[in-house]
Coordinates of C-alpha atoms in Angstrom, one line a residue:
M1 CA -14.1 16.7 -13.8
S2 CA -15.0 13.4 -15.4
R3 CA -13.7 10.0 -14.1
D4 CA -10.3 9.2 -15.3
R5 CA -10.2 5.4 -16.1
Y6 CA -6.5 5.5 -16.3
V7 CA -6.2 6.2 -12.5
D8 CA -8.4 3.1 -12.0
F9 CA -6.0 1.1 -14.2
L10 CA -3.0 2.3 -12.2
R11 CA -4.6 0.9 -9.0
A12 CA -5.6 -2.4 -10.6
W13 CA -2.1 -2.8 -12.2
A14 CA -0.4 -2.0 -9.0
I15 CA -2.4 -4.4 -6.8
L16 CA -1.9 -7.2 -9.4
L17 CA 1.9 -6.7 -9.4
V18 CA 2.0 -6.5 -5.6
V19 CA 0.3 -9.8 -5.3
L20 CA 2.3 -11.5 -8.0
G21 CA 5.5 -10.1 -6.6
H22 CA 4.9 -11.4 -3.1
W23 CA 4.0 -14.8 -4.4
L24 CA 6.9 -15.0 -6.8
I25 CA 9.6 -14.3 -4.1
T26 CA 7.9 -16.7 -1.6
G27 CA 9.4 -20.1 -1.9
L28 CA 8.8 -23.0 0.5
V29 CA 11.2 -25.9 1.3
R30 CA 10.2 -29.0 3.2
H31 CA 13.1 -30.6 5.1
P32 CA 13.5 -34.3 5.8
D33 CA 12.2 -33.9 9.4
G34 CA 9.0 -32.3 8.0
E35 CA 9.9 -28.8 8.9
I36 CA 8.8 -26.2 6.3
T37 CA 10.9 -23.0 5.8
A38 CA 10.7 -20.1 3.5
P39 CA 14.3 -19.1 2.4
E40 CA 14.6 -15.5 1.4
L41 CA 14.8 -15.6 -2.4
L42 CA 16.4 -12.1 -2.8
A43 CA 19.2 -13.1 -0.4
T44 CA 19.6 -16.7 -1.6
V45 CA 19.6 -15.9 -5.4
P46 CA 21.0 -12.4 -5.5
W47 CA 20.3 -11.7 -9.2
T48 CA 16.6 -11.8 -8.4
Q49 CA 17.0 -8.4 -6.7
W50 CA 16.8 -6.9 -10.2
L51 CA 13.2 -8.2 -10.5
T52 CA 12.2 -5.7 -7.8
L53 CA 12.6 -2.9 -10.3
G54 CA 9.4 -4.2 -12.0
F55 CA 7.5 -5.4 -9.0
Q56 CA 8.1 -2.5 -6.6
I57 CA 5.0 -0.6 -7.8
M58 CA 3.9 1.2 -4.7
P59 CA 4.6 4.6 -6.2
L60 CA 1.6 4.1 -8.4
F61 CA -0.6 3.6 -5.3
F62 CA 0.5 6.9 -3.9
L63 CA 0.2 8.7 -7.2
A64 CA -3.4 7.5 -7.7
G65 CA -4.2 8.1 -4.1
G66 CA -3.0 11.7 -4.3
H67 CA -5.0 12.2 -7.6
A68 CA -8.2 11.0 -5.9
A69 CA -7.6 12.8 -2.6
A70 CA -7.3 16.1 -4.4
G71 CA -10.7 15.8 -5.9
S72 CA -12.3 14.4 -2.8
W73 CA -11.0 17.1 -0.5
A74 CA -11.8 19.9 -2.9
R75 CA -15.4 18.7 -3.1
A76 CA -15.8 18.2 0.6
R77 CA -14.3 21.7 1.4
A78 CA -16.6 23.3 -1.2
A79 CA -19.6 21.6 0.5
G80 CA -18.6 23.0 3.9
G81 CA -17.1 19.8 5.3
S82 CA -14.5 19.9 8.0
V83 CA -11.0 18.5 8.0
T84 CA -11.9 16.1 10.8
G85 CA -15.0 14.8 9.0
W86 CA -13.2 14.2 5.8
V87 CA -10.2 12.5 7.4
G88 CA -12.5 10.4 9.6
Q89 CA -14.5 9.1 6.7
R90 CA -11.4 8.0 4.8
A91 CA -9.9 6.4 8.0
V92 CA -13.0 4.4 8.7
R93 CA -13.2 3.2 5.1
L94 CA -9.6 1.9 5.3
L95 CA -9.5 0.7 8.9
L96 CA -12.8 -1.3 9.0
P97 CA -11.6 -4.1 6.6
T98 CA -8.1 -3.9 8.1
A99 CA -9.5 -4.4 11.6
V100 CA -11.5 -7.4 10.5
Y101 CA -8.5 -9.0 8.8
S102 CA -6.2 -8.3 11.8
G103 CA -8.8 -9.6 14.2
L104 CA -9.1 -12.9 12.4
V105 CA -5.4 -13.3 12.1
L106 CA -4.8 -12.5 15.7
L107 CA -7.5 -15.0 16.7
A108 CA -5.7 -17.6 14.8
V109 CA -2.4 -16.6 16.4
G110 CA -4.0 -16.9 19.9
V111 CA -5.5 -20.3 19.2
C112 CA -2.2 -21.6 17.7
S113 CA -0.2 -20.3 20.6
A114 CA -2.6 -22.0 23.1
L115 CA -2.2 -25.2 21.2
G116 CA 1.6 -25.1 21.5
V117 CA 2.5 -24.4 17.8
D118 CA 6.2 -23.9 17.4
R119 CA 7.1 -20.3 18.2
A120 CA 9.4 -19.9 15.3
T121 CA 6.8 -21.1 12.9
L122 CA 4.2 -18.9 14.4
A123 CA 6.5 -15.9 14.2
L124 CA 7.1 -16.6 10.5
V125 CA 3.5 -17.0 9.7
G126 CA 2.6 -13.8 11.7
W127 CA 5.2 -11.9 9.7
A128 CA 4.0 -13.2 6.4
M129 CA 0.4 -12.1 7.1
A130 CA 1.5 -8.6 8.0
M131 CA 4.2 -8.0 5.4
Q132 CA 2.0 -5.6 3.4
F133 CA 1.0 -3.5 6.4
W134 CA 3.8 -0.9 6.1
F135 CA 1.7 0.9 3.5
L136 CA -1.3 1.5 5.8
P137 CA 0.1 3.8 8.5
V138 CA 1.9 5.8 5.8
Y139 CA -1.2 6.2 3.7
L140 CA -3.3 7.1 6.7
L141 CA -0.9 9.8 7.8
L142 CA -0.7 11.3 4.3
S143 CA -4.5 11.3 4.2
A144 CA -4.6 13.1 7.5
L145 CA -2.1 15.7 6.0
T146 CA -4.0 16.1 2.7
P147 CA -5.8 19.3 3.6
V148 CA -2.5 20.9 4.5
L149 CA -0.7 19.5 1.5
Y150 CA -3.5 20.6 -0.8
S151 CA -3.4 24.2 0.6
L152 CA 0.4 24.2 -0.1
H153 CA -0.3 22.8 -3.6
E154 CA -2.8 25.5 -4.4
R155 CA -0.3 28.2 -3.4
W156 CA 3.0 26.8 -4.8
G157 CA 2.1 24.0 -7.2
L158 CA 5.0 21.8 -8.3
R159 CA 7.4 23.6 -6.0
V160 CA 5.9 21.6 -3.1
P161 CA 6.9 18.1 -4.4
V162 CA 10.3 19.6 -5.5
G163 CA 10.9 20.9 -2.0
M164 CA 9.8 17.6 -0.4
G165 CA 12.1 15.7 -2.9
V166 CA 15.1 17.8 -1.9
A167 CA 14.4 17.2 1.7
G168 CA 13.9 13.4 1.1
L169 CA 17.1 13.2 -0.9
S170 CA 19.0 15.0 1.9
V171 CA 17.6 12.7 4.5
G172 CA 18.4 9.6 2.4
L173 CA 22.0 10.7 1.8
L174 CA 22.4 11.6 5.5
V175 CA 21.2 8.2 6.5
A176 CA 23.6 6.5 4.1
A177 CA 26.5 8.6 5.4
G178 CA 25.4 8.0 9.0
D179 CA 25.0 4.3 8.5
A180 CA 28.6 4.0 7.2
S181 CA 30.0 6.1 10.0
S182 CA 28.0 4.5 12.8
R183 CA 29.2 0.9 12.2
G184 CA 30.6 -0.3 15.5
S185 CA 29.0 2.6 17.3
G186 CA 26.6 2.4 20.2
V187 CA 22.9 1.8 20.1
E188 CA 22.1 5.5 20.6
A189 CA 23.8 6.5 17.4
I190 CA 22.0 3.8 15.4
E191 CA 18.6 4.8 16.9
A192 CA 19.3 8.5 16.0
I193 CA 19.9 7.5 12.4
E194 CA 16.8 5.4 12.3
A195 CA 14.7 8.3 13.7
I196 CA 16.0 10.6 11.0
G197 CA 15.5 8.1 8.3
A198 CA 11.8 7.6 9.4
L199 CA 11.1 11.0 8.1
N200 CA 11.5 9.6 4.6
Y201 CA 8.3 7.5 4.9
L202 CA 6.4 10.7 4.6
L203 CA 8.9 12.7 2.5
V204 CA 9.6 10.1 -0.2
W205 CA 6.0 8.7 -0.5
G206 CA 4.7 12.2 0.1
V207 CA 6.5 13.4 -3.0
V208 CA 4.6 10.9 -5.2
Y209 CA 1.3 11.6 -3.4
Q210 CA 1.8 15.3 -3.9
L211 CA 2.5 14.7 -7.6
G212 CA -0.9 13.0 -7.7
L213 CA -2.4 16.3 -6.5
C214 CA -0.5 18.1 -9.2
W215 CA -1.6 15.6 -11.8
R216 CA -5.3 15.9 -10.9
D217 CA -5.1 19.7 -11.3
G218 CA -3.5 19.6 -14.7
L219 CA 0.1 20.4 -13.9
L220 CA 1.3 17.0 -15.1
G221 CA -1.2 16.2 -17.7
G222 CA -4.2 17.5 -19.7
D223 CA -5.3 18.7 -23.0
G224 CA -4.6 21.7 -25.2
E225 CA -1.9 24.1 -24.3
T226 CA -0.8 22.3 -21.2
A227 CA -0.1 18.9 -22.9
P228 CA 3.4 19.7 -24.4
R229 CA 4.7 21.1 -21.2
A230 CA 3.2 18.3 -19.1
R231 CA 4.9 15.7 -21.5
G232 CA 8.2 17.5 -21.0
R233 CA 7.9 17.3 -17.3
A234 CA 7.0 13.6 -17.5
V235 CA 10.1 13.0 -19.7
V236 CA 12.3 14.9 -17.2
M237 CA 11.0 12.7 -14.3
A238 CA 11.4 9.5 -16.3
V239 CA 14.9 10.1 -17.6
G240 CA 16.2 12.1 -14.6
G241 CA 14.8 9.6 -12.1
A242 CA 16.2 6.6 -14.0
A243 CA 19.6 8.3 -14.3
G244 CA 19.6 9.3 -10.7
F245 CA 18.8 5.7 -9.6
A246 CA 21.6 4.4 -11.8
L247 CA 24.1 6.8 -10.2
L248 CA 22.9 6.1 -6.6
V249 CA 23.0 2.3 -7.1
G250 CA 26.1 2.1 -9.4
P251 CA 28.9 4.3 -8.0
G252 CA 26.6 5.2 -5.1
P253 CA 26.1 3.4 -1.9
F254 CA 22.6 2.0 -2.4
P255 CA 21.6 -1.6 -3.3
V256 CA 19.6 -2.4 -6.4
S257 CA 16.8 -4.2 -4.6
L258 CA 13.7 -2.1 -4.0
I259 CA 12.5 -4.6 -1.3
L260 CA 14.2 -5.2 2.0
V261 CA 16.9 -7.9 1.9
T262 CA 18.3 -9.5 5.0
G263 CA 21.9 -8.7 5.5
E264 CA 22.0 -5.5 3.5
E265 CA 23.8 -2.6 5.2
L266 CA 21.5 -0.1 3.5
S267 CA 17.9 -0.6 2.5
N268 CA 15.9 1.2 -0.1
T269 CA 12.6 0.7 1.7
D270 CA 13.2 0.7 5.4
P271 CA 13.3 3.6 5.4
P272 CA 12.7 4.8 1.8
S273 CA 16.0 5.9 0.4
A274 CA 17.3 8.4 -2.1
A275 CA 17.4 5.6 -4.7
M276 CA 13.8 4.8 -4.0
L277 CA 12.9 8.4 -4.5
A278 CA 14.7 8.5 -7.8
W279 CA 13.0 5.3 -9.0
S280 CA 9.6 6.6 -7.9
L281 CA 10.1 9.7 -10.0
A282 CA 11.1 7.5 -13.0
Q283 CA 8.0 5.4 -12.5
V284 CA 5.7 8.4 -12.3
G285 CA 7.2 9.8 -15.4
V286 CA 6.7 6.6 -17.4
A287 CA 3.2 6.3 -16.1
L288 CA 2.3 9.7 -17.3
L289 CA 4.0 9.2 -20.7
V290 CA 2.1 5.9 -21.4
A291 CA -1.2 7.3 -20.2
P292 CA -2.6 8.2 -23.7
V293 CA -1.9 4.8 -25.1
V294 CA -3.4 3.0 -22.1
R295 CA -6.5 5.3 -22.2
R296 CA -7.2 4.2 -25.7
G297 CA -7.0 0.6 -24.6
L298 CA -9.4 1.3 -21.8
E299 CA -12.1 2.3 -24.3
R300 CA -12.7 -1.4 -24.8
A301 CA -15.6 -2.6 -22.6
R302 CA -13.8 -5.9 -21.7
V303 CA -10.7 -4.1 -20.5
R304 CA -12.7 -1.6 -18.4
R305 CA -14.6 -4.5 -16.8
A306 CA -11.4 -6.3 -15.8
V307 CA -10.0 -3.1 -14.3
R308 CA -13.3 -2.5 -12.4
V309 CA -13.3 -6.0 -11.0
L310 CA -9.7 -5.7 -9.8
G311 CA -10.2 -2.2 -8.5
A312 CA -13.3 -3.0 -6.5
G313 CA -11.8 -6.1 -4.9
S314 CA -8.3 -4.7 -4.4
M315 CA -8.6 -4.1 -0.6
A316 CA -9.5 -7.8 -0.1
L317 CA -6.7 -8.8 -2.5
Y318 CA -4.2 -6.6 -0.7
L319 CA -5.1 -7.8 2.8
W320 CA -5.7 -11.5 2.1
H321 CA -3.3 -12.5 -0.7
M322 CA -0.8 -14.3 1.6
L323 CA -3.5 -16.6 3.0
P324 CA -3.4 -18.8 -0.1
V325 CA 0.3 -19.4 0.5
L326 CA -0.5 -20.9 3.9
I327 CA -3.3 -23.0 2.4
V328 CA -1.1 -24.3 -0.3
A329 CA 1.7 -25.0 2.2
A330 CA -0.6 -27.1 4.3
A331 CA -2.1 -28.9 1.3
F332 CA 1.0 -29.7 -0.7
Y333 CA 4.1 -29.2 1.4
L334 CA 3.0 -30.6 4.8
T335 CA 1.8 -33.7 2.9
G336 CA 5.0 -33.9 0.8
I337 CA 3.0 -33.8 -2.5
A338 CA 4.7 -30.8 -3.9
P339 CA 7.8 -31.6 -6.1
E340 CA 10.9 -29.8 -4.8
P341 CA 13.7 -29.2 -7.2
R342 CA 16.8 -27.4 -5.8
Y343 CA 15.8 -23.9 -4.6
G344 CA 16.5 -21.4 -7.3
S345 CA 17.3 -23.9 -10.0
A346 CA 15.8 -23.9 -13.5
G347 CA 13.3 -26.6 -12.4
W348 CA 12.3 -24.5 -9.5
W349 CA 11.7 -21.5 -11.7
A350 CA 9.6 -23.7 -14.1
L351 CA 7.4 -24.6 -11.2
R352 CA 6.8 -21.0 -10.4
V353 CA 4.1 -21.0 -13.2
P354 CA 1.9 -23.7 -11.6
W355 CA 2.7 -22.2 -8.2
L356 CA 1.2 -18.8 -9.3
L357 CA -1.8 -20.4 -11.0
V358 CA -2.7 -22.5 -7.9
L359 CA -2.3 -19.5 -5.6
G360 CA -4.4 -17.5 -8.0
G361 CA -7.2 -20.1 -7.9
V362 CA -7.1 -20.3 -4.1
L363 CA -7.2 -16.5 -3.9
V364 CA -10.3 -16.3 -6.1
G365 CA -12.0 -18.7 -3.7
V366 CA -11.0 -16.7 -0.7
V367 CA -12.2 -13.4 -2.2
R368 CA -15.6 -15.0 -3.1
A369 CA -15.9 -16.4 0.4
L370 CA -15.3 -12.9 1.7
R371 CA -18.1 -11.3 -0.2
P372 CA -20.7 -11.6 2.6
V373 CA -18.2 -10.0 5.0
E374 CA -17.5 -7.2 2.6
R375 CA -21.2 -6.5 2.1
A376 CA -21.6 -6.5 5.9
L377 CA -18.7 -4.1 6.3
A378 CA -20.2 -1.8 3.6
A379 CA -23.4 -1.6 5.6
V380 CA -21.5 -1.0 8.9
E381 CA -19.5 1.8 7.3
V382 CA -22.6 3.6 6.2
R383 CA -23.8 3.5 9.8
V384 CA -20.6 4.5 11.6
R385 CA -18.9 6.8 9.1
P386 CA -18.6 10.3 10.7
G387 CA -20.4 13.2 9.3
A388 CA -18.6 15.6 7.0
G389 CA -18.9 18.6 9.3
I390 CA -17.7 17.0 12.6
R391 CA -16.1 19.5 15.0
G392 CA -15.6 19.9 18.8
A393 CA -15.2 16.9 21.2
A394 CA -16.0 14.4 18.5
A395 CA -13.1 15.7 16.5
W396 CA -10.7 15.0 19.3
R397 CA -12.0 11.5 19.6
M398 CA -11.5 10.9 15.9
W399 CA -7.9 12.1 16.0
A400 CA -7.2 10.0 19.1
G401 CA -8.7 6.9 17.5
L402 CA -6.7 7.5 14.3
G403 CA -3.5 8.0 16.2
V404 CA -3.8 4.8 18.2
S405 CA -4.7 2.8 15.1
V406 CA -1.7 4.1 13.2
W407 CA 0.6 3.2 16.2
A408 CA -0.8 -0.4 16.2
L409 CA -0.5 -0.8 12.5
T410 CA 3.1 0.5 12.6
Y411 CA 3.9 -2.2 15.2
F412 CA 2.4 -4.9 13.1
A413 CA 4.2 -3.6 10.0
G414 CA 7.5 -3.9 11.7
H415 CA 7.1 -7.0 13.9
G416 CA 4.3 -9.0 12.3
F417 CA 1.3 -10.6 14.2
A418 CA 3.4 -12.9 16.4
Y419 CA 6.8 -11.4 17.1
G420 CA 8.9 -13.9 18.9
G421 CA 6.1 -16.4 18.6
E422 CA 4.0 -14.4 21.2
F423 CA 0.6 -12.8 21.0
P424 CA 1.0 -9.0 20.6
V425 CA -1.4 -8.0 23.4
W426 CA -1.0 -4.2 23.5
P427 CA -0.9 -3.6 19.7
A428 CA -4.0 -5.8 19.4
V429 CA -5.8 -3.8 22.1
G430 CA -4.6 -0.6 20.5
L431 CA -6.0 -1.4 17.1
A432 CA -9.3 -2.6 18.6
L433 CA -9.6 0.6 20.7
G434 CA -8.5 2.9 17.9
V435 CA -11.0 1.5 15.4
A436 CA -13.8 1.3 18.0
T437 CA -13.2 4.9 18.9
L438 CA -13.4 5.9 15.2
C439 CA -16.6 3.9 14.8
V440 CA -18.6 4.8 17.9
A441 CA -17.4 8.3 18.7
F442 CA -19.8 10.0 16.4
P443 CA -23.6 10.6 16.6
R444 CA -25.7 8.9 14.0
R445 CA -25.8 11.0 10.9
D446 CA -29.1 12.7 10.1
E447 CA -30.6 12.5 6.6
G448 CA -29.4 15.9 5.7
D449 CA -25.8 14.9 6.2
G450 CA -25.8 12.2 3.6
G451 CA -25.0 14.4 0.7
S452 CA -21.9 15.9 2.3
D453 CA -20.7 12.4 3.3
R454 CA -20.8 11.3 -0.3
S455 CA -18.7 14.3 -1.2
D456 CA -16.0 12.5 0.8
G457 CA -15.4 10.4 -2.2
T458 CA -18.0 7.7 -2.6
D459 CA -19.2 9.3 -5.8
A460 CA -17.8 8.6 -9.2
D461 CA -16.0 11.9 -9.8
D462 CA -12.2 12.1 -9.9
N463 CA -11.7 8.3 -9.4
D464 CA -12.9 8.5 -5.9
G465 CA -15.1 5.5 -5.8
G466 CA -18.5 5.2 -7.5
A467 CA -21.5 3.1 -7.6
E468 CA -19.9 0.6 -9.9
D469 CA -17.1 0.0 -7.4
Q470 CA -19.4 -0.2 -4.5
E471 CA -21.6 -2.8 -6.1
S472 CA -18.6 -5.1 -6.3
G473 CA -17.1 -4.7 -2.8
R474 CA -15.0 -2.5 -0.6
A475 CA -13.1 0.6 -1.7
E476 CA -9.7 -0.2 -3.0
V477 CA -6.4 0.6 -1.3
G478 CA -5.2 4.0 -2.3
R479 CA -8.7 5.2 -3.1
G480 CA -9.3 8.8 -2.1

């Protein structure tokens, strides 16, 4: 199967909107005593919650990730690779840059804590630098489940995401009902509801991921006789998902915001709700419907080049895009240089344009400065990446390292890097041990194993990497 440039475009478009969305809703205020705070825009200016319908683009990450994973696992399996080897290769590729990022942030947290930086400020900065981490443990778990999900896909096709969707909808409605009935109840009742709701991290995002598997194998797109039926399915998802979202948000109990808002009794993201599921289906349907038009645009060399640049650097963009906010805060807000119209006013919105431009310029500098680190990480990955056929004791070490890493990332996603203004000792140790176990638990690959490793997805087929991406930097978030 030839490379589908549209999948590359979806990744690039998604990472661009993630970065712009986070920057847009981040507003700083300098108080007369010099304190800098970041009021929550979605809570302070409620109408801005409607903007999240355009900026909540994570379904495209999971759709593209499922598409790539289907091809990657099919090739690895055909080449005789093991589940452990394939999962381990993908985990190392994602966790190495994440570990470097986390290590540097944690080092800064430790230094600032030792210097007596205000605990509230440290907690806020630590949260900002980890706000994107929720995606990582979910994606790692779905990657680990891919061989099972693909086997189910081969047997039952579209019935798999339909079944997962029904389960996710049921969990979402159960959480909504339980939340309403548990108000004023004890801690145990609330914790039980949260535990049930956590299932939707895998069910809701798993639906979109599974649809990516179906898309890659022609059930949601293609040429010839399958095209009319695929378009019909895309229309059903787009219209049905949008209608379902309107019902769940209008007369239903769910908020319109697709990003967590402080003070909301229900959230569409923590955990993913029935409304998030509906909107994700609508977004997938629209993405499939506009694919032919976008593919024609991607025939232009300049457009392809822009997509390739964004795609190749998207891991760095995803991890580091909040650092420019701290740099700009120090340069313009601590010094009092930045103009400060009333928060949320017309003047404040007008200044969003230079705000985004300045942050974009700083981020370009950050990404360029990271190029030597990314090249070093690429070299390290080649040396420590597990072989495709790993089995036995090494397999147990891989799963143990992955499990500890997922636990640590889950903590950072929920608490940030400095919860309560304190250094997170055990999560930091857990991430270090987990990644180290993944990287040192395997024997050095022999020369004959190289071909099977590349079937993991560093070739150009099925949008699973490729030489052109590797020249520019690390594999992108969501790459299979």
